[in-house]
Coordinates of C-alpha atoms and ligand atoms in Angstrom, one line a residue:
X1 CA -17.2 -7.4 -7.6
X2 CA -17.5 -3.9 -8.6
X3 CA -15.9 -2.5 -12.3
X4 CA -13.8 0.3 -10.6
X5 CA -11.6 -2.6 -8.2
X6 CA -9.7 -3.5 -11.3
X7 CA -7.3 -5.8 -9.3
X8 CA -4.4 -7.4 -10.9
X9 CA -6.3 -10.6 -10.0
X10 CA -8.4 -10.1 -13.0
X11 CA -6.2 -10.5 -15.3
X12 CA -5.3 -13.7 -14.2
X13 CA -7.7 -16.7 -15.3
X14 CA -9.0 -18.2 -12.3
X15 CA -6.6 -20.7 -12.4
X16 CA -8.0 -23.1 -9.6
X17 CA -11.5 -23.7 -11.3
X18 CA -8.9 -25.0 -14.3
X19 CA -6.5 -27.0 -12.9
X20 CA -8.6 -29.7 -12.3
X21 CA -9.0 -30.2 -15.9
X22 CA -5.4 -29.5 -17.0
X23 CA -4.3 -33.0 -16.8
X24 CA -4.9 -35.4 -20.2
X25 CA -4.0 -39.1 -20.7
X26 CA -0.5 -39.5 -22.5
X27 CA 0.2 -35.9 -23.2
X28 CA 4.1 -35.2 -22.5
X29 CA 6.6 -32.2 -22.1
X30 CA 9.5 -34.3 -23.2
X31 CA 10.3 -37.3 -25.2
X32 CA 13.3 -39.1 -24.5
X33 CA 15.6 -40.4 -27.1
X34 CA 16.0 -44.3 -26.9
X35 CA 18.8 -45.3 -24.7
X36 CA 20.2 -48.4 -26.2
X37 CA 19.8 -50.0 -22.8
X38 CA 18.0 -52.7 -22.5
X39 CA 14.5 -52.5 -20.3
X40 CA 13.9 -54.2 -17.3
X41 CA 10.7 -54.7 -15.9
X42 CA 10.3 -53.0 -12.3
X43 CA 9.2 -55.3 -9.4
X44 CA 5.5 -55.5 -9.2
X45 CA 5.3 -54.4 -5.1
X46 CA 6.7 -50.8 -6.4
X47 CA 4.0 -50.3 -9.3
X48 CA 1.0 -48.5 -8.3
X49 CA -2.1 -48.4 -10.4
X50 CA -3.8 -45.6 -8.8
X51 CA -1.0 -43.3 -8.4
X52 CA -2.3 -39.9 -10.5
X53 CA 0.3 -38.2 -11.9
X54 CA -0.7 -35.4 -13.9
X55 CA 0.5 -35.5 -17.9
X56 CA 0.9 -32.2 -19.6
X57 CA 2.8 -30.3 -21.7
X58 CA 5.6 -27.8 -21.0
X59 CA 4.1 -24.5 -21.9
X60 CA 1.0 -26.0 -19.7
X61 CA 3.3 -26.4 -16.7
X62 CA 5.3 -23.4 -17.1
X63 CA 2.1 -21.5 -17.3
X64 CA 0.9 -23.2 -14.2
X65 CA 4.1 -22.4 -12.3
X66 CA 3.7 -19.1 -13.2
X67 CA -0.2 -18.6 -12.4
X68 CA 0.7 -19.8 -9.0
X69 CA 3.8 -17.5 -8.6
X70 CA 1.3 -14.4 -9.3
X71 CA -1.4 -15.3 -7.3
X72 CA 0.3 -14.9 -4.5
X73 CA 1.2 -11.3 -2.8
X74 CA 4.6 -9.8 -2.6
X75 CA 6.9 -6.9 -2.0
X76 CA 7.6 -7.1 -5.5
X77 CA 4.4 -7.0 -6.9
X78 CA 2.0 -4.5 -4.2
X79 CA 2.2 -2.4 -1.3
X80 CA 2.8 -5.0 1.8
X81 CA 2.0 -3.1 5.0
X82 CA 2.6 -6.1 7.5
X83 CA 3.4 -4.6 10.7
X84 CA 6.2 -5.6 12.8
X85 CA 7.2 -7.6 10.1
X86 CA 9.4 -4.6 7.8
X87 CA 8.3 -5.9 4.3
X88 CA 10.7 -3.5 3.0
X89 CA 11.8 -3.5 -0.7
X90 CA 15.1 -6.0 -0.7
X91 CA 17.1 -4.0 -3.2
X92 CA 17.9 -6.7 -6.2
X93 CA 22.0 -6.0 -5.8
X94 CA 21.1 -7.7 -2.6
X95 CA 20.4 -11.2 -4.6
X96 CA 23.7 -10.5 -7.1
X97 CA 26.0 -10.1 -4.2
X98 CA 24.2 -13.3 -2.3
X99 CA 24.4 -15.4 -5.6
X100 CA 28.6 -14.9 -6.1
X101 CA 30.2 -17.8 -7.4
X102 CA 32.4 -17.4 -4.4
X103 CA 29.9 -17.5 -1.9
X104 CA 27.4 -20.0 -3.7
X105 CA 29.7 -22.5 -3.9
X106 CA 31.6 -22.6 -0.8
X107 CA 31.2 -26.1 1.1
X108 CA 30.7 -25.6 4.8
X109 CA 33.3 -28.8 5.5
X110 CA 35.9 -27.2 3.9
X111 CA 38.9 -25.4 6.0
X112 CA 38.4 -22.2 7.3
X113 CA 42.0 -21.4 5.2
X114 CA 39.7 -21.9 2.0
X115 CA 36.3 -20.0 3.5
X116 CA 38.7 -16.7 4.2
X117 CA 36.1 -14.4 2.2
X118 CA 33.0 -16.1 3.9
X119 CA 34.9 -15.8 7.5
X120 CA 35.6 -12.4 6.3
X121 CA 32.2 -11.2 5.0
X122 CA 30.6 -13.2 8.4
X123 CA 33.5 -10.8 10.9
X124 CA 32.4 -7.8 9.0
X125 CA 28.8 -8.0 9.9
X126 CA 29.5 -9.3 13.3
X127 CA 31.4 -5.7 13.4
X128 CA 29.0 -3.6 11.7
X129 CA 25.8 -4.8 14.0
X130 CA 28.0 -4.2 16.7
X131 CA 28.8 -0.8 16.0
X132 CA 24.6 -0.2 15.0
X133 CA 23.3 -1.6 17.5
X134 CA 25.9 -0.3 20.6
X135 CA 26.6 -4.0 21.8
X136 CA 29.6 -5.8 22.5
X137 CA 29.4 -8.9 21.1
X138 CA 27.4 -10.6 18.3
X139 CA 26.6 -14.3 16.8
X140 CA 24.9 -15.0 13.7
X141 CA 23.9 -18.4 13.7
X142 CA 20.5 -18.0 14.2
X143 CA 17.6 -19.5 11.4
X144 CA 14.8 -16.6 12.8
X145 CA 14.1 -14.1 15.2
X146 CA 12.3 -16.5 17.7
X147 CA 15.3 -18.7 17.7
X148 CA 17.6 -15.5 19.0
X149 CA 15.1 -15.0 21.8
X150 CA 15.7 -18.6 22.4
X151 CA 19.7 -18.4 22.5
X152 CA 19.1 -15.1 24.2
X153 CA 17.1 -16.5 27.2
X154 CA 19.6 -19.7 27.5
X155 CA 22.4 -17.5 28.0
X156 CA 20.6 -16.0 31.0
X157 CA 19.7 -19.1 32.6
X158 CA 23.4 -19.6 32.1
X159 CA 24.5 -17.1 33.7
X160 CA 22.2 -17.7 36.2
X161 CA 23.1 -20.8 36.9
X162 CA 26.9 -20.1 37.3
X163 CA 25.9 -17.2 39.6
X164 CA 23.7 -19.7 41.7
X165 CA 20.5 -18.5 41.0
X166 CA 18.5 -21.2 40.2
X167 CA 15.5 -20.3 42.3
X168 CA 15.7 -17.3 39.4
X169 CA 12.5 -18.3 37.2
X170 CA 10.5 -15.7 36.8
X171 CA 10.7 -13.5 33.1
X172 CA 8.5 -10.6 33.1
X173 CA 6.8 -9.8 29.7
X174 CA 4.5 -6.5 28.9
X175 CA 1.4 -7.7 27.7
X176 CA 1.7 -5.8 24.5
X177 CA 4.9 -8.4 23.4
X178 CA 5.2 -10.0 20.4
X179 CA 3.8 -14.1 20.6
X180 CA 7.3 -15.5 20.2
X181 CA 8.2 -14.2 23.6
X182 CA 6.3 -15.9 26.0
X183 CA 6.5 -19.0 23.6
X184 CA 10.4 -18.6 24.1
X185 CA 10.1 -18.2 28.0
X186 CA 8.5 -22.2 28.0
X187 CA 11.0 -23.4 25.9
X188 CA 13.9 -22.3 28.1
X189 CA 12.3 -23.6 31.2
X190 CA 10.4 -20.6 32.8
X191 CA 7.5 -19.3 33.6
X192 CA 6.3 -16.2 31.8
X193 CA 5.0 -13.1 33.9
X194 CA 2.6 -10.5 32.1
X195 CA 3.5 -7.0 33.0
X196 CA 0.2 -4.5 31.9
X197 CA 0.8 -1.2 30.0
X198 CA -0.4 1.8 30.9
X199 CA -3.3 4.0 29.3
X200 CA -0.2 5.7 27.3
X201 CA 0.6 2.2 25.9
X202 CA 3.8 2.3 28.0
X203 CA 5.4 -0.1 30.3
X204 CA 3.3 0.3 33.9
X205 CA 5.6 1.1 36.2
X206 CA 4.2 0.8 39.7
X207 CA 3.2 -2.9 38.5
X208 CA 6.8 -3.2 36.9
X209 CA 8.3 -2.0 40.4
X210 CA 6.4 -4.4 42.4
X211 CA 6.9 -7.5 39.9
X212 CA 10.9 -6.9 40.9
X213 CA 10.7 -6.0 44.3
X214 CA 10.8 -7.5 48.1
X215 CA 10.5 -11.5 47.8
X216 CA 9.8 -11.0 44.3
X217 CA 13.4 -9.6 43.5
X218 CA 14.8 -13.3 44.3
X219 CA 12.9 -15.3 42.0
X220 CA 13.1 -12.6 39.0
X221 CA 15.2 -14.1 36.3
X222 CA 14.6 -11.2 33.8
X223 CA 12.7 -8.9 31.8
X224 CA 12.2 -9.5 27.7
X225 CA 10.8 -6.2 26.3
X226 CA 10.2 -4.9 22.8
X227 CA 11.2 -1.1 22.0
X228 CA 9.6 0.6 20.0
X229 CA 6.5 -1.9 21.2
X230 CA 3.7 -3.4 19.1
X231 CA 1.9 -0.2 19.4
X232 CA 4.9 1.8 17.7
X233 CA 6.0 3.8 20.8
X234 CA 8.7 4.5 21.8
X235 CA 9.5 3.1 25.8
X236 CA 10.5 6.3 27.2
X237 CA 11.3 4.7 30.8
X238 CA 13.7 2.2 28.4
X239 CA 16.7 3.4 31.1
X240 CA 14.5 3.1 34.3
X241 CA 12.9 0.0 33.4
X242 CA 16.0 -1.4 32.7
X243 CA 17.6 -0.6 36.2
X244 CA 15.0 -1.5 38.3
X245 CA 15.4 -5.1 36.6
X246 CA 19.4 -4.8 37.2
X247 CA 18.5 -3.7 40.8
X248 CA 16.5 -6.9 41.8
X249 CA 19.4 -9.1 40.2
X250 CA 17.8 -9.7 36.9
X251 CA 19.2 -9.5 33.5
X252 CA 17.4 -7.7 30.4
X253 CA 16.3 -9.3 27.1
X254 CA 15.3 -6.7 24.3
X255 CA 13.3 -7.9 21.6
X256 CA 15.5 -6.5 18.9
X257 CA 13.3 -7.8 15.4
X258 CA 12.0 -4.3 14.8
X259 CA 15.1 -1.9 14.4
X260 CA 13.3 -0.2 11.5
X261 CA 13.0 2.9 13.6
X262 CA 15.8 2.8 15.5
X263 CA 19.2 2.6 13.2
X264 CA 21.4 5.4 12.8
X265 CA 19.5 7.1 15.7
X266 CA 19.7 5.3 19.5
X267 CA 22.2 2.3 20.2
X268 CA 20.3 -0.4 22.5
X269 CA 23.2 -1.6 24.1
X270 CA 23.9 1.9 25.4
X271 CA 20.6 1.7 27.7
X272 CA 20.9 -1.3 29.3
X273 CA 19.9 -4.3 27.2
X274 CA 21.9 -7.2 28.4
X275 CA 21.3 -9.3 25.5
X276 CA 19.1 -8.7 22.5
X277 CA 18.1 -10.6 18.9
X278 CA 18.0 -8.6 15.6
X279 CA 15.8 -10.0 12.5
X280 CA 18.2 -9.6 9.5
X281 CA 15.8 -10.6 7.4
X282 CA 13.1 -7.8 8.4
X283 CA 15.5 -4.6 9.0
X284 CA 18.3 -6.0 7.0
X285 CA 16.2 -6.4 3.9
X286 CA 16.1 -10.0 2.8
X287 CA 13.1 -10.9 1.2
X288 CA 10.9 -13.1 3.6
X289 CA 7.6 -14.0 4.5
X290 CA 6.0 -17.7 3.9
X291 CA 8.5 -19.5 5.1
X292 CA 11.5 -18.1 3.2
X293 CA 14.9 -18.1 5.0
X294 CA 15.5 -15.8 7.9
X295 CA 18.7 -14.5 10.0
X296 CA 19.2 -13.5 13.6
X297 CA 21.9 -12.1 14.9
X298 CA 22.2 -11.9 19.2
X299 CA 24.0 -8.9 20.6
X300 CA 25.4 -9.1 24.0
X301 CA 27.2 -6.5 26.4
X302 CA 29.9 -7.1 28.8
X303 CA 27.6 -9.8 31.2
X304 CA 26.5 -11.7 28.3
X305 CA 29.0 -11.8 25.6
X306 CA 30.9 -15.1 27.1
X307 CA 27.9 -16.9 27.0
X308 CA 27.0 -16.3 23.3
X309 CA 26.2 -19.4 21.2
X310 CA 29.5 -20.8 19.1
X311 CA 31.6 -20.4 17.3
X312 CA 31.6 -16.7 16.0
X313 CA 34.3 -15.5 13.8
X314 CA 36.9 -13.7 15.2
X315 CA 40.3 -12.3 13.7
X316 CA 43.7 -13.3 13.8
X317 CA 46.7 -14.7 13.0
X318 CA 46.7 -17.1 10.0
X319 CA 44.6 -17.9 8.8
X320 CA 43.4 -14.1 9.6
X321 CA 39.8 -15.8 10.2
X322 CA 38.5 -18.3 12.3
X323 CA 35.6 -19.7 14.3
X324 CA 36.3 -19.9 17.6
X325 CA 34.2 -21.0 20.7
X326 CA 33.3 -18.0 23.5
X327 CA 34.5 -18.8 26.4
X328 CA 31.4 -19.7 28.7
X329 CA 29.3 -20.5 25.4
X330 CA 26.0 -22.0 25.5
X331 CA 27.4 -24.3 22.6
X332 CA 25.8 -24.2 19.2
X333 CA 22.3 -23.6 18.4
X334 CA 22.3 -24.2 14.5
X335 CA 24.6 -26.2 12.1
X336 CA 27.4 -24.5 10.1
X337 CA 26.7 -20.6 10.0
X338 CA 23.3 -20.2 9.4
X339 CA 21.3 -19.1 6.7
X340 CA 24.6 -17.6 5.4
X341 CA 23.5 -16.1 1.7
X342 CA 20.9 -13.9 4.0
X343 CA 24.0 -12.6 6.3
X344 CA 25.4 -11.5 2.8
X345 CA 22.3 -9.9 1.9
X346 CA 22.4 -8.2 5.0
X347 CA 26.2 -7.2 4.9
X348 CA 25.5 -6.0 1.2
X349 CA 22.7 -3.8 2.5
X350 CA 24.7 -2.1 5.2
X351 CA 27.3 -1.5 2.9
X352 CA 25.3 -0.2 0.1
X353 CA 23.6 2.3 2.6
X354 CA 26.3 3.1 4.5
X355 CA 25.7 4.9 8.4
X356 CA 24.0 7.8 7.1
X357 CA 22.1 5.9 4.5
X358 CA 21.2 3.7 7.4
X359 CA 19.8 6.5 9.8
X360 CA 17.7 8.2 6.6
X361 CA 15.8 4.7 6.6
X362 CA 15.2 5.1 9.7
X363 CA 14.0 8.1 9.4
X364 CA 11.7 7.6 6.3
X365 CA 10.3 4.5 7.8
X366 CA 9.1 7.1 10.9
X367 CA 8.1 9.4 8.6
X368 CA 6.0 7.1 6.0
X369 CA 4.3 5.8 9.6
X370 CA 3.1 9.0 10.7
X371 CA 2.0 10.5 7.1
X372 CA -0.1 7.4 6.8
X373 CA -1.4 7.1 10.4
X374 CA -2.6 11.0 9.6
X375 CA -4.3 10.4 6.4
X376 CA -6.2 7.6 8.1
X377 CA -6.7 8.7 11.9
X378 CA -10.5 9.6 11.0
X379 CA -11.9 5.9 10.8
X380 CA -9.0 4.7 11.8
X381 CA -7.5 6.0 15.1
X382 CA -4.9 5.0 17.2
X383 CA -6.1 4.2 20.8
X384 CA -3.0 4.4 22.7
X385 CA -0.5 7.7 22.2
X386 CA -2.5 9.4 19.5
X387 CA -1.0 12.8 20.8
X388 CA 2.7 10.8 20.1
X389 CA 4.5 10.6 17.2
X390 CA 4.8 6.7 16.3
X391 CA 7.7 5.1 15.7
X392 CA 8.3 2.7 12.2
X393 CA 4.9 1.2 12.8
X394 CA 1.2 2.2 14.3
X395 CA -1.5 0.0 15.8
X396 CA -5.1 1.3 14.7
X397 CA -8.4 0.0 16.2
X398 CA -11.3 0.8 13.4
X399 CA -14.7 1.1 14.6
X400 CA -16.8 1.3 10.8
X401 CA -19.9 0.7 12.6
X402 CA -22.3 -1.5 10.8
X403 CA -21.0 -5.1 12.3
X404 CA -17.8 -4.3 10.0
X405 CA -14.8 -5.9 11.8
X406 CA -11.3 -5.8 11.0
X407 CA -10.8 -8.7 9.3
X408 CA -13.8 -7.2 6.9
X409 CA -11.1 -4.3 5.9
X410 CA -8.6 -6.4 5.6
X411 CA -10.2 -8.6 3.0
X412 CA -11.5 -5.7 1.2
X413 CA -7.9 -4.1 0.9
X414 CA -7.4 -7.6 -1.0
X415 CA -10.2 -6.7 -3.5
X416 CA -8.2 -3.1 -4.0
X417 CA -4.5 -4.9 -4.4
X418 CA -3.2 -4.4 -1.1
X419 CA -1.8 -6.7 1.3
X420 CA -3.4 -6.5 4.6
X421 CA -1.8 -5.2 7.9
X422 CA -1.6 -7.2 10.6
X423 CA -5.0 -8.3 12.6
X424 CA -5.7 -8.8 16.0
X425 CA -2.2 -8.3 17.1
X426 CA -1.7 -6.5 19.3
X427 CA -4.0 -8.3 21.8
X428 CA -4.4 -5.3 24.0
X429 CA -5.8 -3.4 21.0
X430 CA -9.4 -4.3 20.1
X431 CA -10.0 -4.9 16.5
X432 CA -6.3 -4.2 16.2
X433 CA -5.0 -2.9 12.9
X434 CA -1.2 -2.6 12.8
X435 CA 0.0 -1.2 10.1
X436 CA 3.7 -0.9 9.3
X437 CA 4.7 1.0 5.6
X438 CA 8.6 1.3 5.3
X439 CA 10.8 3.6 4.3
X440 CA 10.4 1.9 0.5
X441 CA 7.3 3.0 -0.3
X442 CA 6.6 6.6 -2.2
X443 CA 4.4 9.3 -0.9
X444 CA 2.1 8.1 -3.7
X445 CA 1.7 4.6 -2.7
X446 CA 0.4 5.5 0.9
X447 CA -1.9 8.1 -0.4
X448 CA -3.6 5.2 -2.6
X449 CA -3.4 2.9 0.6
X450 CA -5.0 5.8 2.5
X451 CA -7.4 6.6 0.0
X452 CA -8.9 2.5 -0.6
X453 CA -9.0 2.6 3.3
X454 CA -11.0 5.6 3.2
X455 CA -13.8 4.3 0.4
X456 CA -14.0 1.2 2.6
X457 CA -14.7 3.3 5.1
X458 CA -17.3 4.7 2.9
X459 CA -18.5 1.2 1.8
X460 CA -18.8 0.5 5.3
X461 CA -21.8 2.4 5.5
X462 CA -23.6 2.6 2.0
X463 CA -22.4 -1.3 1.0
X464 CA -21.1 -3.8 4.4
X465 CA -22.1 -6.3 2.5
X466 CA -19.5 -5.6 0.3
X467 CA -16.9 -6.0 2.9
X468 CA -18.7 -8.8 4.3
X469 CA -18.3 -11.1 1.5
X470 CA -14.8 -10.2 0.5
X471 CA -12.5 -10.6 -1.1
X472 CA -14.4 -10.9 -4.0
X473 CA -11.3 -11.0 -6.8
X474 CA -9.3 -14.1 -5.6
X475 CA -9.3 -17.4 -6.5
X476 CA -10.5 -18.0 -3.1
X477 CA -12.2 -16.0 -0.8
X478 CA -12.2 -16.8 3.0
X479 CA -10.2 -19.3 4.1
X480 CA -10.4 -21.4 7.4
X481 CA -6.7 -19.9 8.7
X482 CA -6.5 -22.6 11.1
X483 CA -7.8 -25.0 8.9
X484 CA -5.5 -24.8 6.3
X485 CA -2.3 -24.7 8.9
X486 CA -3.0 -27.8 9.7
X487 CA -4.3 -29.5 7.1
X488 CA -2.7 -28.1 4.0
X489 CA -3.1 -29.7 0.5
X490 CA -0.2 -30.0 -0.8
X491 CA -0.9 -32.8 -3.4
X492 CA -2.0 -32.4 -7.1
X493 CA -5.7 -33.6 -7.4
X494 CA -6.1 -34.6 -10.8
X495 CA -8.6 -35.9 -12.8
Ligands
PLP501 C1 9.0 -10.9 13.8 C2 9.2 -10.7 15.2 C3 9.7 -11.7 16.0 C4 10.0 -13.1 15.5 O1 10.8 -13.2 14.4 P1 10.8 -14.6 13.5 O2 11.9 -14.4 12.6 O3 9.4 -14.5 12.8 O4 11.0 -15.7 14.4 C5 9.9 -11.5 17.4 N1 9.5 -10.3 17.9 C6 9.0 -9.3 17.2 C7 8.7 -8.0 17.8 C8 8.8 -9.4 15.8 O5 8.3 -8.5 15.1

């Protein structure tokens, strides 16, 4: 550890070498008043001797509680440059509007005549993602992105089927997609079918146009593509591709999650997209990230809409709202309406930003991408369209010499209060760094990102031991990542 990475780890005692020792025999939080009632024994099969619960105080537990809650990172607390994951600042109105009596207390089993302002508030965003994103139709039922793609590719094999195309099972996927979407192709039954990019990071077309043609064409099911990719390009054949799938009887799937770069600027459903998923809680700004709640929304055009999952809310008559089933619907893919308080975080956002708010994000997200890919591209350039603007997001691949590997930077950002980018994804990047900033983020901010990327750079080559034993602030340094995904502790250890 080294006196000038005053990280705001410091100032936080170390709290896992205490806890351990927090615990002590007959201490309380609270005494209860004596009931009156008389005591009864409890059956002895119930009573456990060995069970170790801890026994504290209450400033000892709040302070526990509240070690914990800093220890970990977050938008609110540092810069969070996740890419493809928007860990944009979720304005704190967002939370206000999402915790209305109204809203909070509505029961899902009650009559649609007494959820009017939910129906309402759930049409409204149905409308406005519409009218963002160029589609037709739109469902919000969804608890992620992944489970979007999921209702996205049953509604092809759907329609597939009802056309008679069940000898239809190939998907096509560039190979610079996003995990979830050759995940998603198992689950709905077919077999996924990697398309390589070009030496410009693009879609290659002369293996695109073979994938779809001659026998080919008749077992092509579809084509799930991301735009702007992992890499943060922009797919400039986006029309083309999009035909040539159409031409050989396929239908398209866009990966929709990142539409950081895109709102207030191009429409997907105006080139071609036949069905597409949007992360609410990534553009949209709901706070996310370890396991907090997400929202998709799936947008469909004129082939698709029919087969969206049900109900959406439509409007009409009295009561003016109501769910209603469409009419060659998939059927439902998630109880009640979802994660509903993060639709009216995403409603409230829209709102608040209104359409020319909305394209300035986009625009600033571009912006902030590009400013920081700059004041980086030295040690860290961008292998594939470097002589491109990037979109919201760019994918570096950092060669510090000295055995120093990505993962090495990223643990030393820890050390200087960052939160890492994301690693080794993309796969077609080697050492991939992919670094998305936001539009939230001051000029400031990046230039301090910028400048602790440039002294590890530094530190690469005068200290890689440095980099090699970090993060040397945290509680914890490296981690087994697999490890502790499959066997988490989750208990209290006591003494
Ligand atoms: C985040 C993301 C997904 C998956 O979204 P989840 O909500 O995590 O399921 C899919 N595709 C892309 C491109 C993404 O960035």
């Amino acid at each position: 550890m080294t006196n000038e990475n005053q990280s705001f780890y410091q100032t936080i005692p170390l709290l896992f070498e205490q806890s351990a020792g927090l615990s002590s025999r007959g201490r309380r939080g609270v005494l209860l008043p004596k009931t009156g009632v008389e005591e009864t024994p409890l059956p002895n099969e119930l009573l456990r001797a060995d069970l170790n619960i801890p026994e504290l105080d209450e400033a000892s537990v709040v302070r526990h509680f509240t070690r914990l809650s800093q220890q970990n990172f977050s938008v609110d607390g540092q810069f969070y440059p996740l890419g493809s994951c928007t860990m944009k600042y979720s304005p704190k109105m967002n939370e206000e509007a999402a915790s209305q009596r109204g809203f909070r207390l509505s029961h899902p089993l009650s009559s649609d005549t007494c959820n009017q302002g939910s129906l309402e508030l759930i049409y409204r965003l149905q409308e406005a993602l519409k009218e963002i994103t160029g589609f037709e139709a739109c469902s919000l039922q969804y608890a992620a992105g992944a489970h979007g793609e999921l209702a996205g590719l049953l509604m092809i094999r759907a329609w597939h089927l009802a056309h008679n195309n069940s000898q239809r099972k190939r998907v096509l996927i560039p190979d610079s997609a996003h995990g979830t979407n050759p995940a998603t192709c198992g689950m709905a039954g077919y077999a996924a079918e990697t398309i390589p990019s070009d030496e410009n990071g693009a879609v290659d077309m002369a293996a695109l146009k073979e994938a779809a043609s001659g026998d080919k064409a008749e077992t092509l099911a579809a084509l799930m593509i991301t735009n702007p990719g992992t890499l943060g390009l922009f797919e400039k054949n986006i029309v083309e591709i999009n035909q040539i799938i159409h031409d050989a009887g396929g239908l398209v799937y866009g990966d929709g999650a990142n539409m950081n770069a895109l709102m207030g600027i191009v429409k997907p459903g105006e080139l071609g997209f036949d069905v597409m998923h949007l992360n609410l809680h990534k553009t949209f700004s709901t706070p996310h990230g370890g396991g907090g709640p997400g929202a998709g929304a799936v947008m469909a055009g004129k082939t698709l809409g029919a087969y969206l999952p049900g109900p959406v809310t439509v409007q009409k008559g009295t009561p003016a709202y109501c769910l209603e089933q469409p009419a060659s619907s998939i059927g439902r893919l998630k109880v009640f309406n979802g994660n509903f308080a993060v639709l009216v975080r995403a409603y409230a956002y829209i709102r608040a930003m209104g359409a020319a708010g909305l394209r300035q994000a986009s625009e600033q997200a571009v912006l902030s991408a590009n400013y920081l890919r700059f004041l980086i591209k030295e040690h860290y350039p961008t292998p594939y369209g470097a002589d491109r603007p990037c979109m919201h997001e760019f994918t570096a691949s950092p060669d510090l010499g000295n055995d120093i590997h990505t993962v090495d930077i990223a643990k030393r950002l820890i050390d200087y209060g960052f939160h890492p980018p994301t690693v080794y994804f993309p796969l077609i990047v080697k050492e991939a760094f992919m670094v998305e900033p936001t539009e939230t983020e001051s000029k400031e901010t990046l230039e301090a990102f910028a400048g602790a990327l440039t002294k590890i750079a530094e530190e690469a080559k005068t200290q890689p031991e440095l980099l090699k034993n970090a993060p040397h602030v945290t509680p914890v340094g490296r981690l087994d990542d697999t490890a502790a995904a499959r066997n988490p502790v989750l208990r209290f250890e006591g003494n």
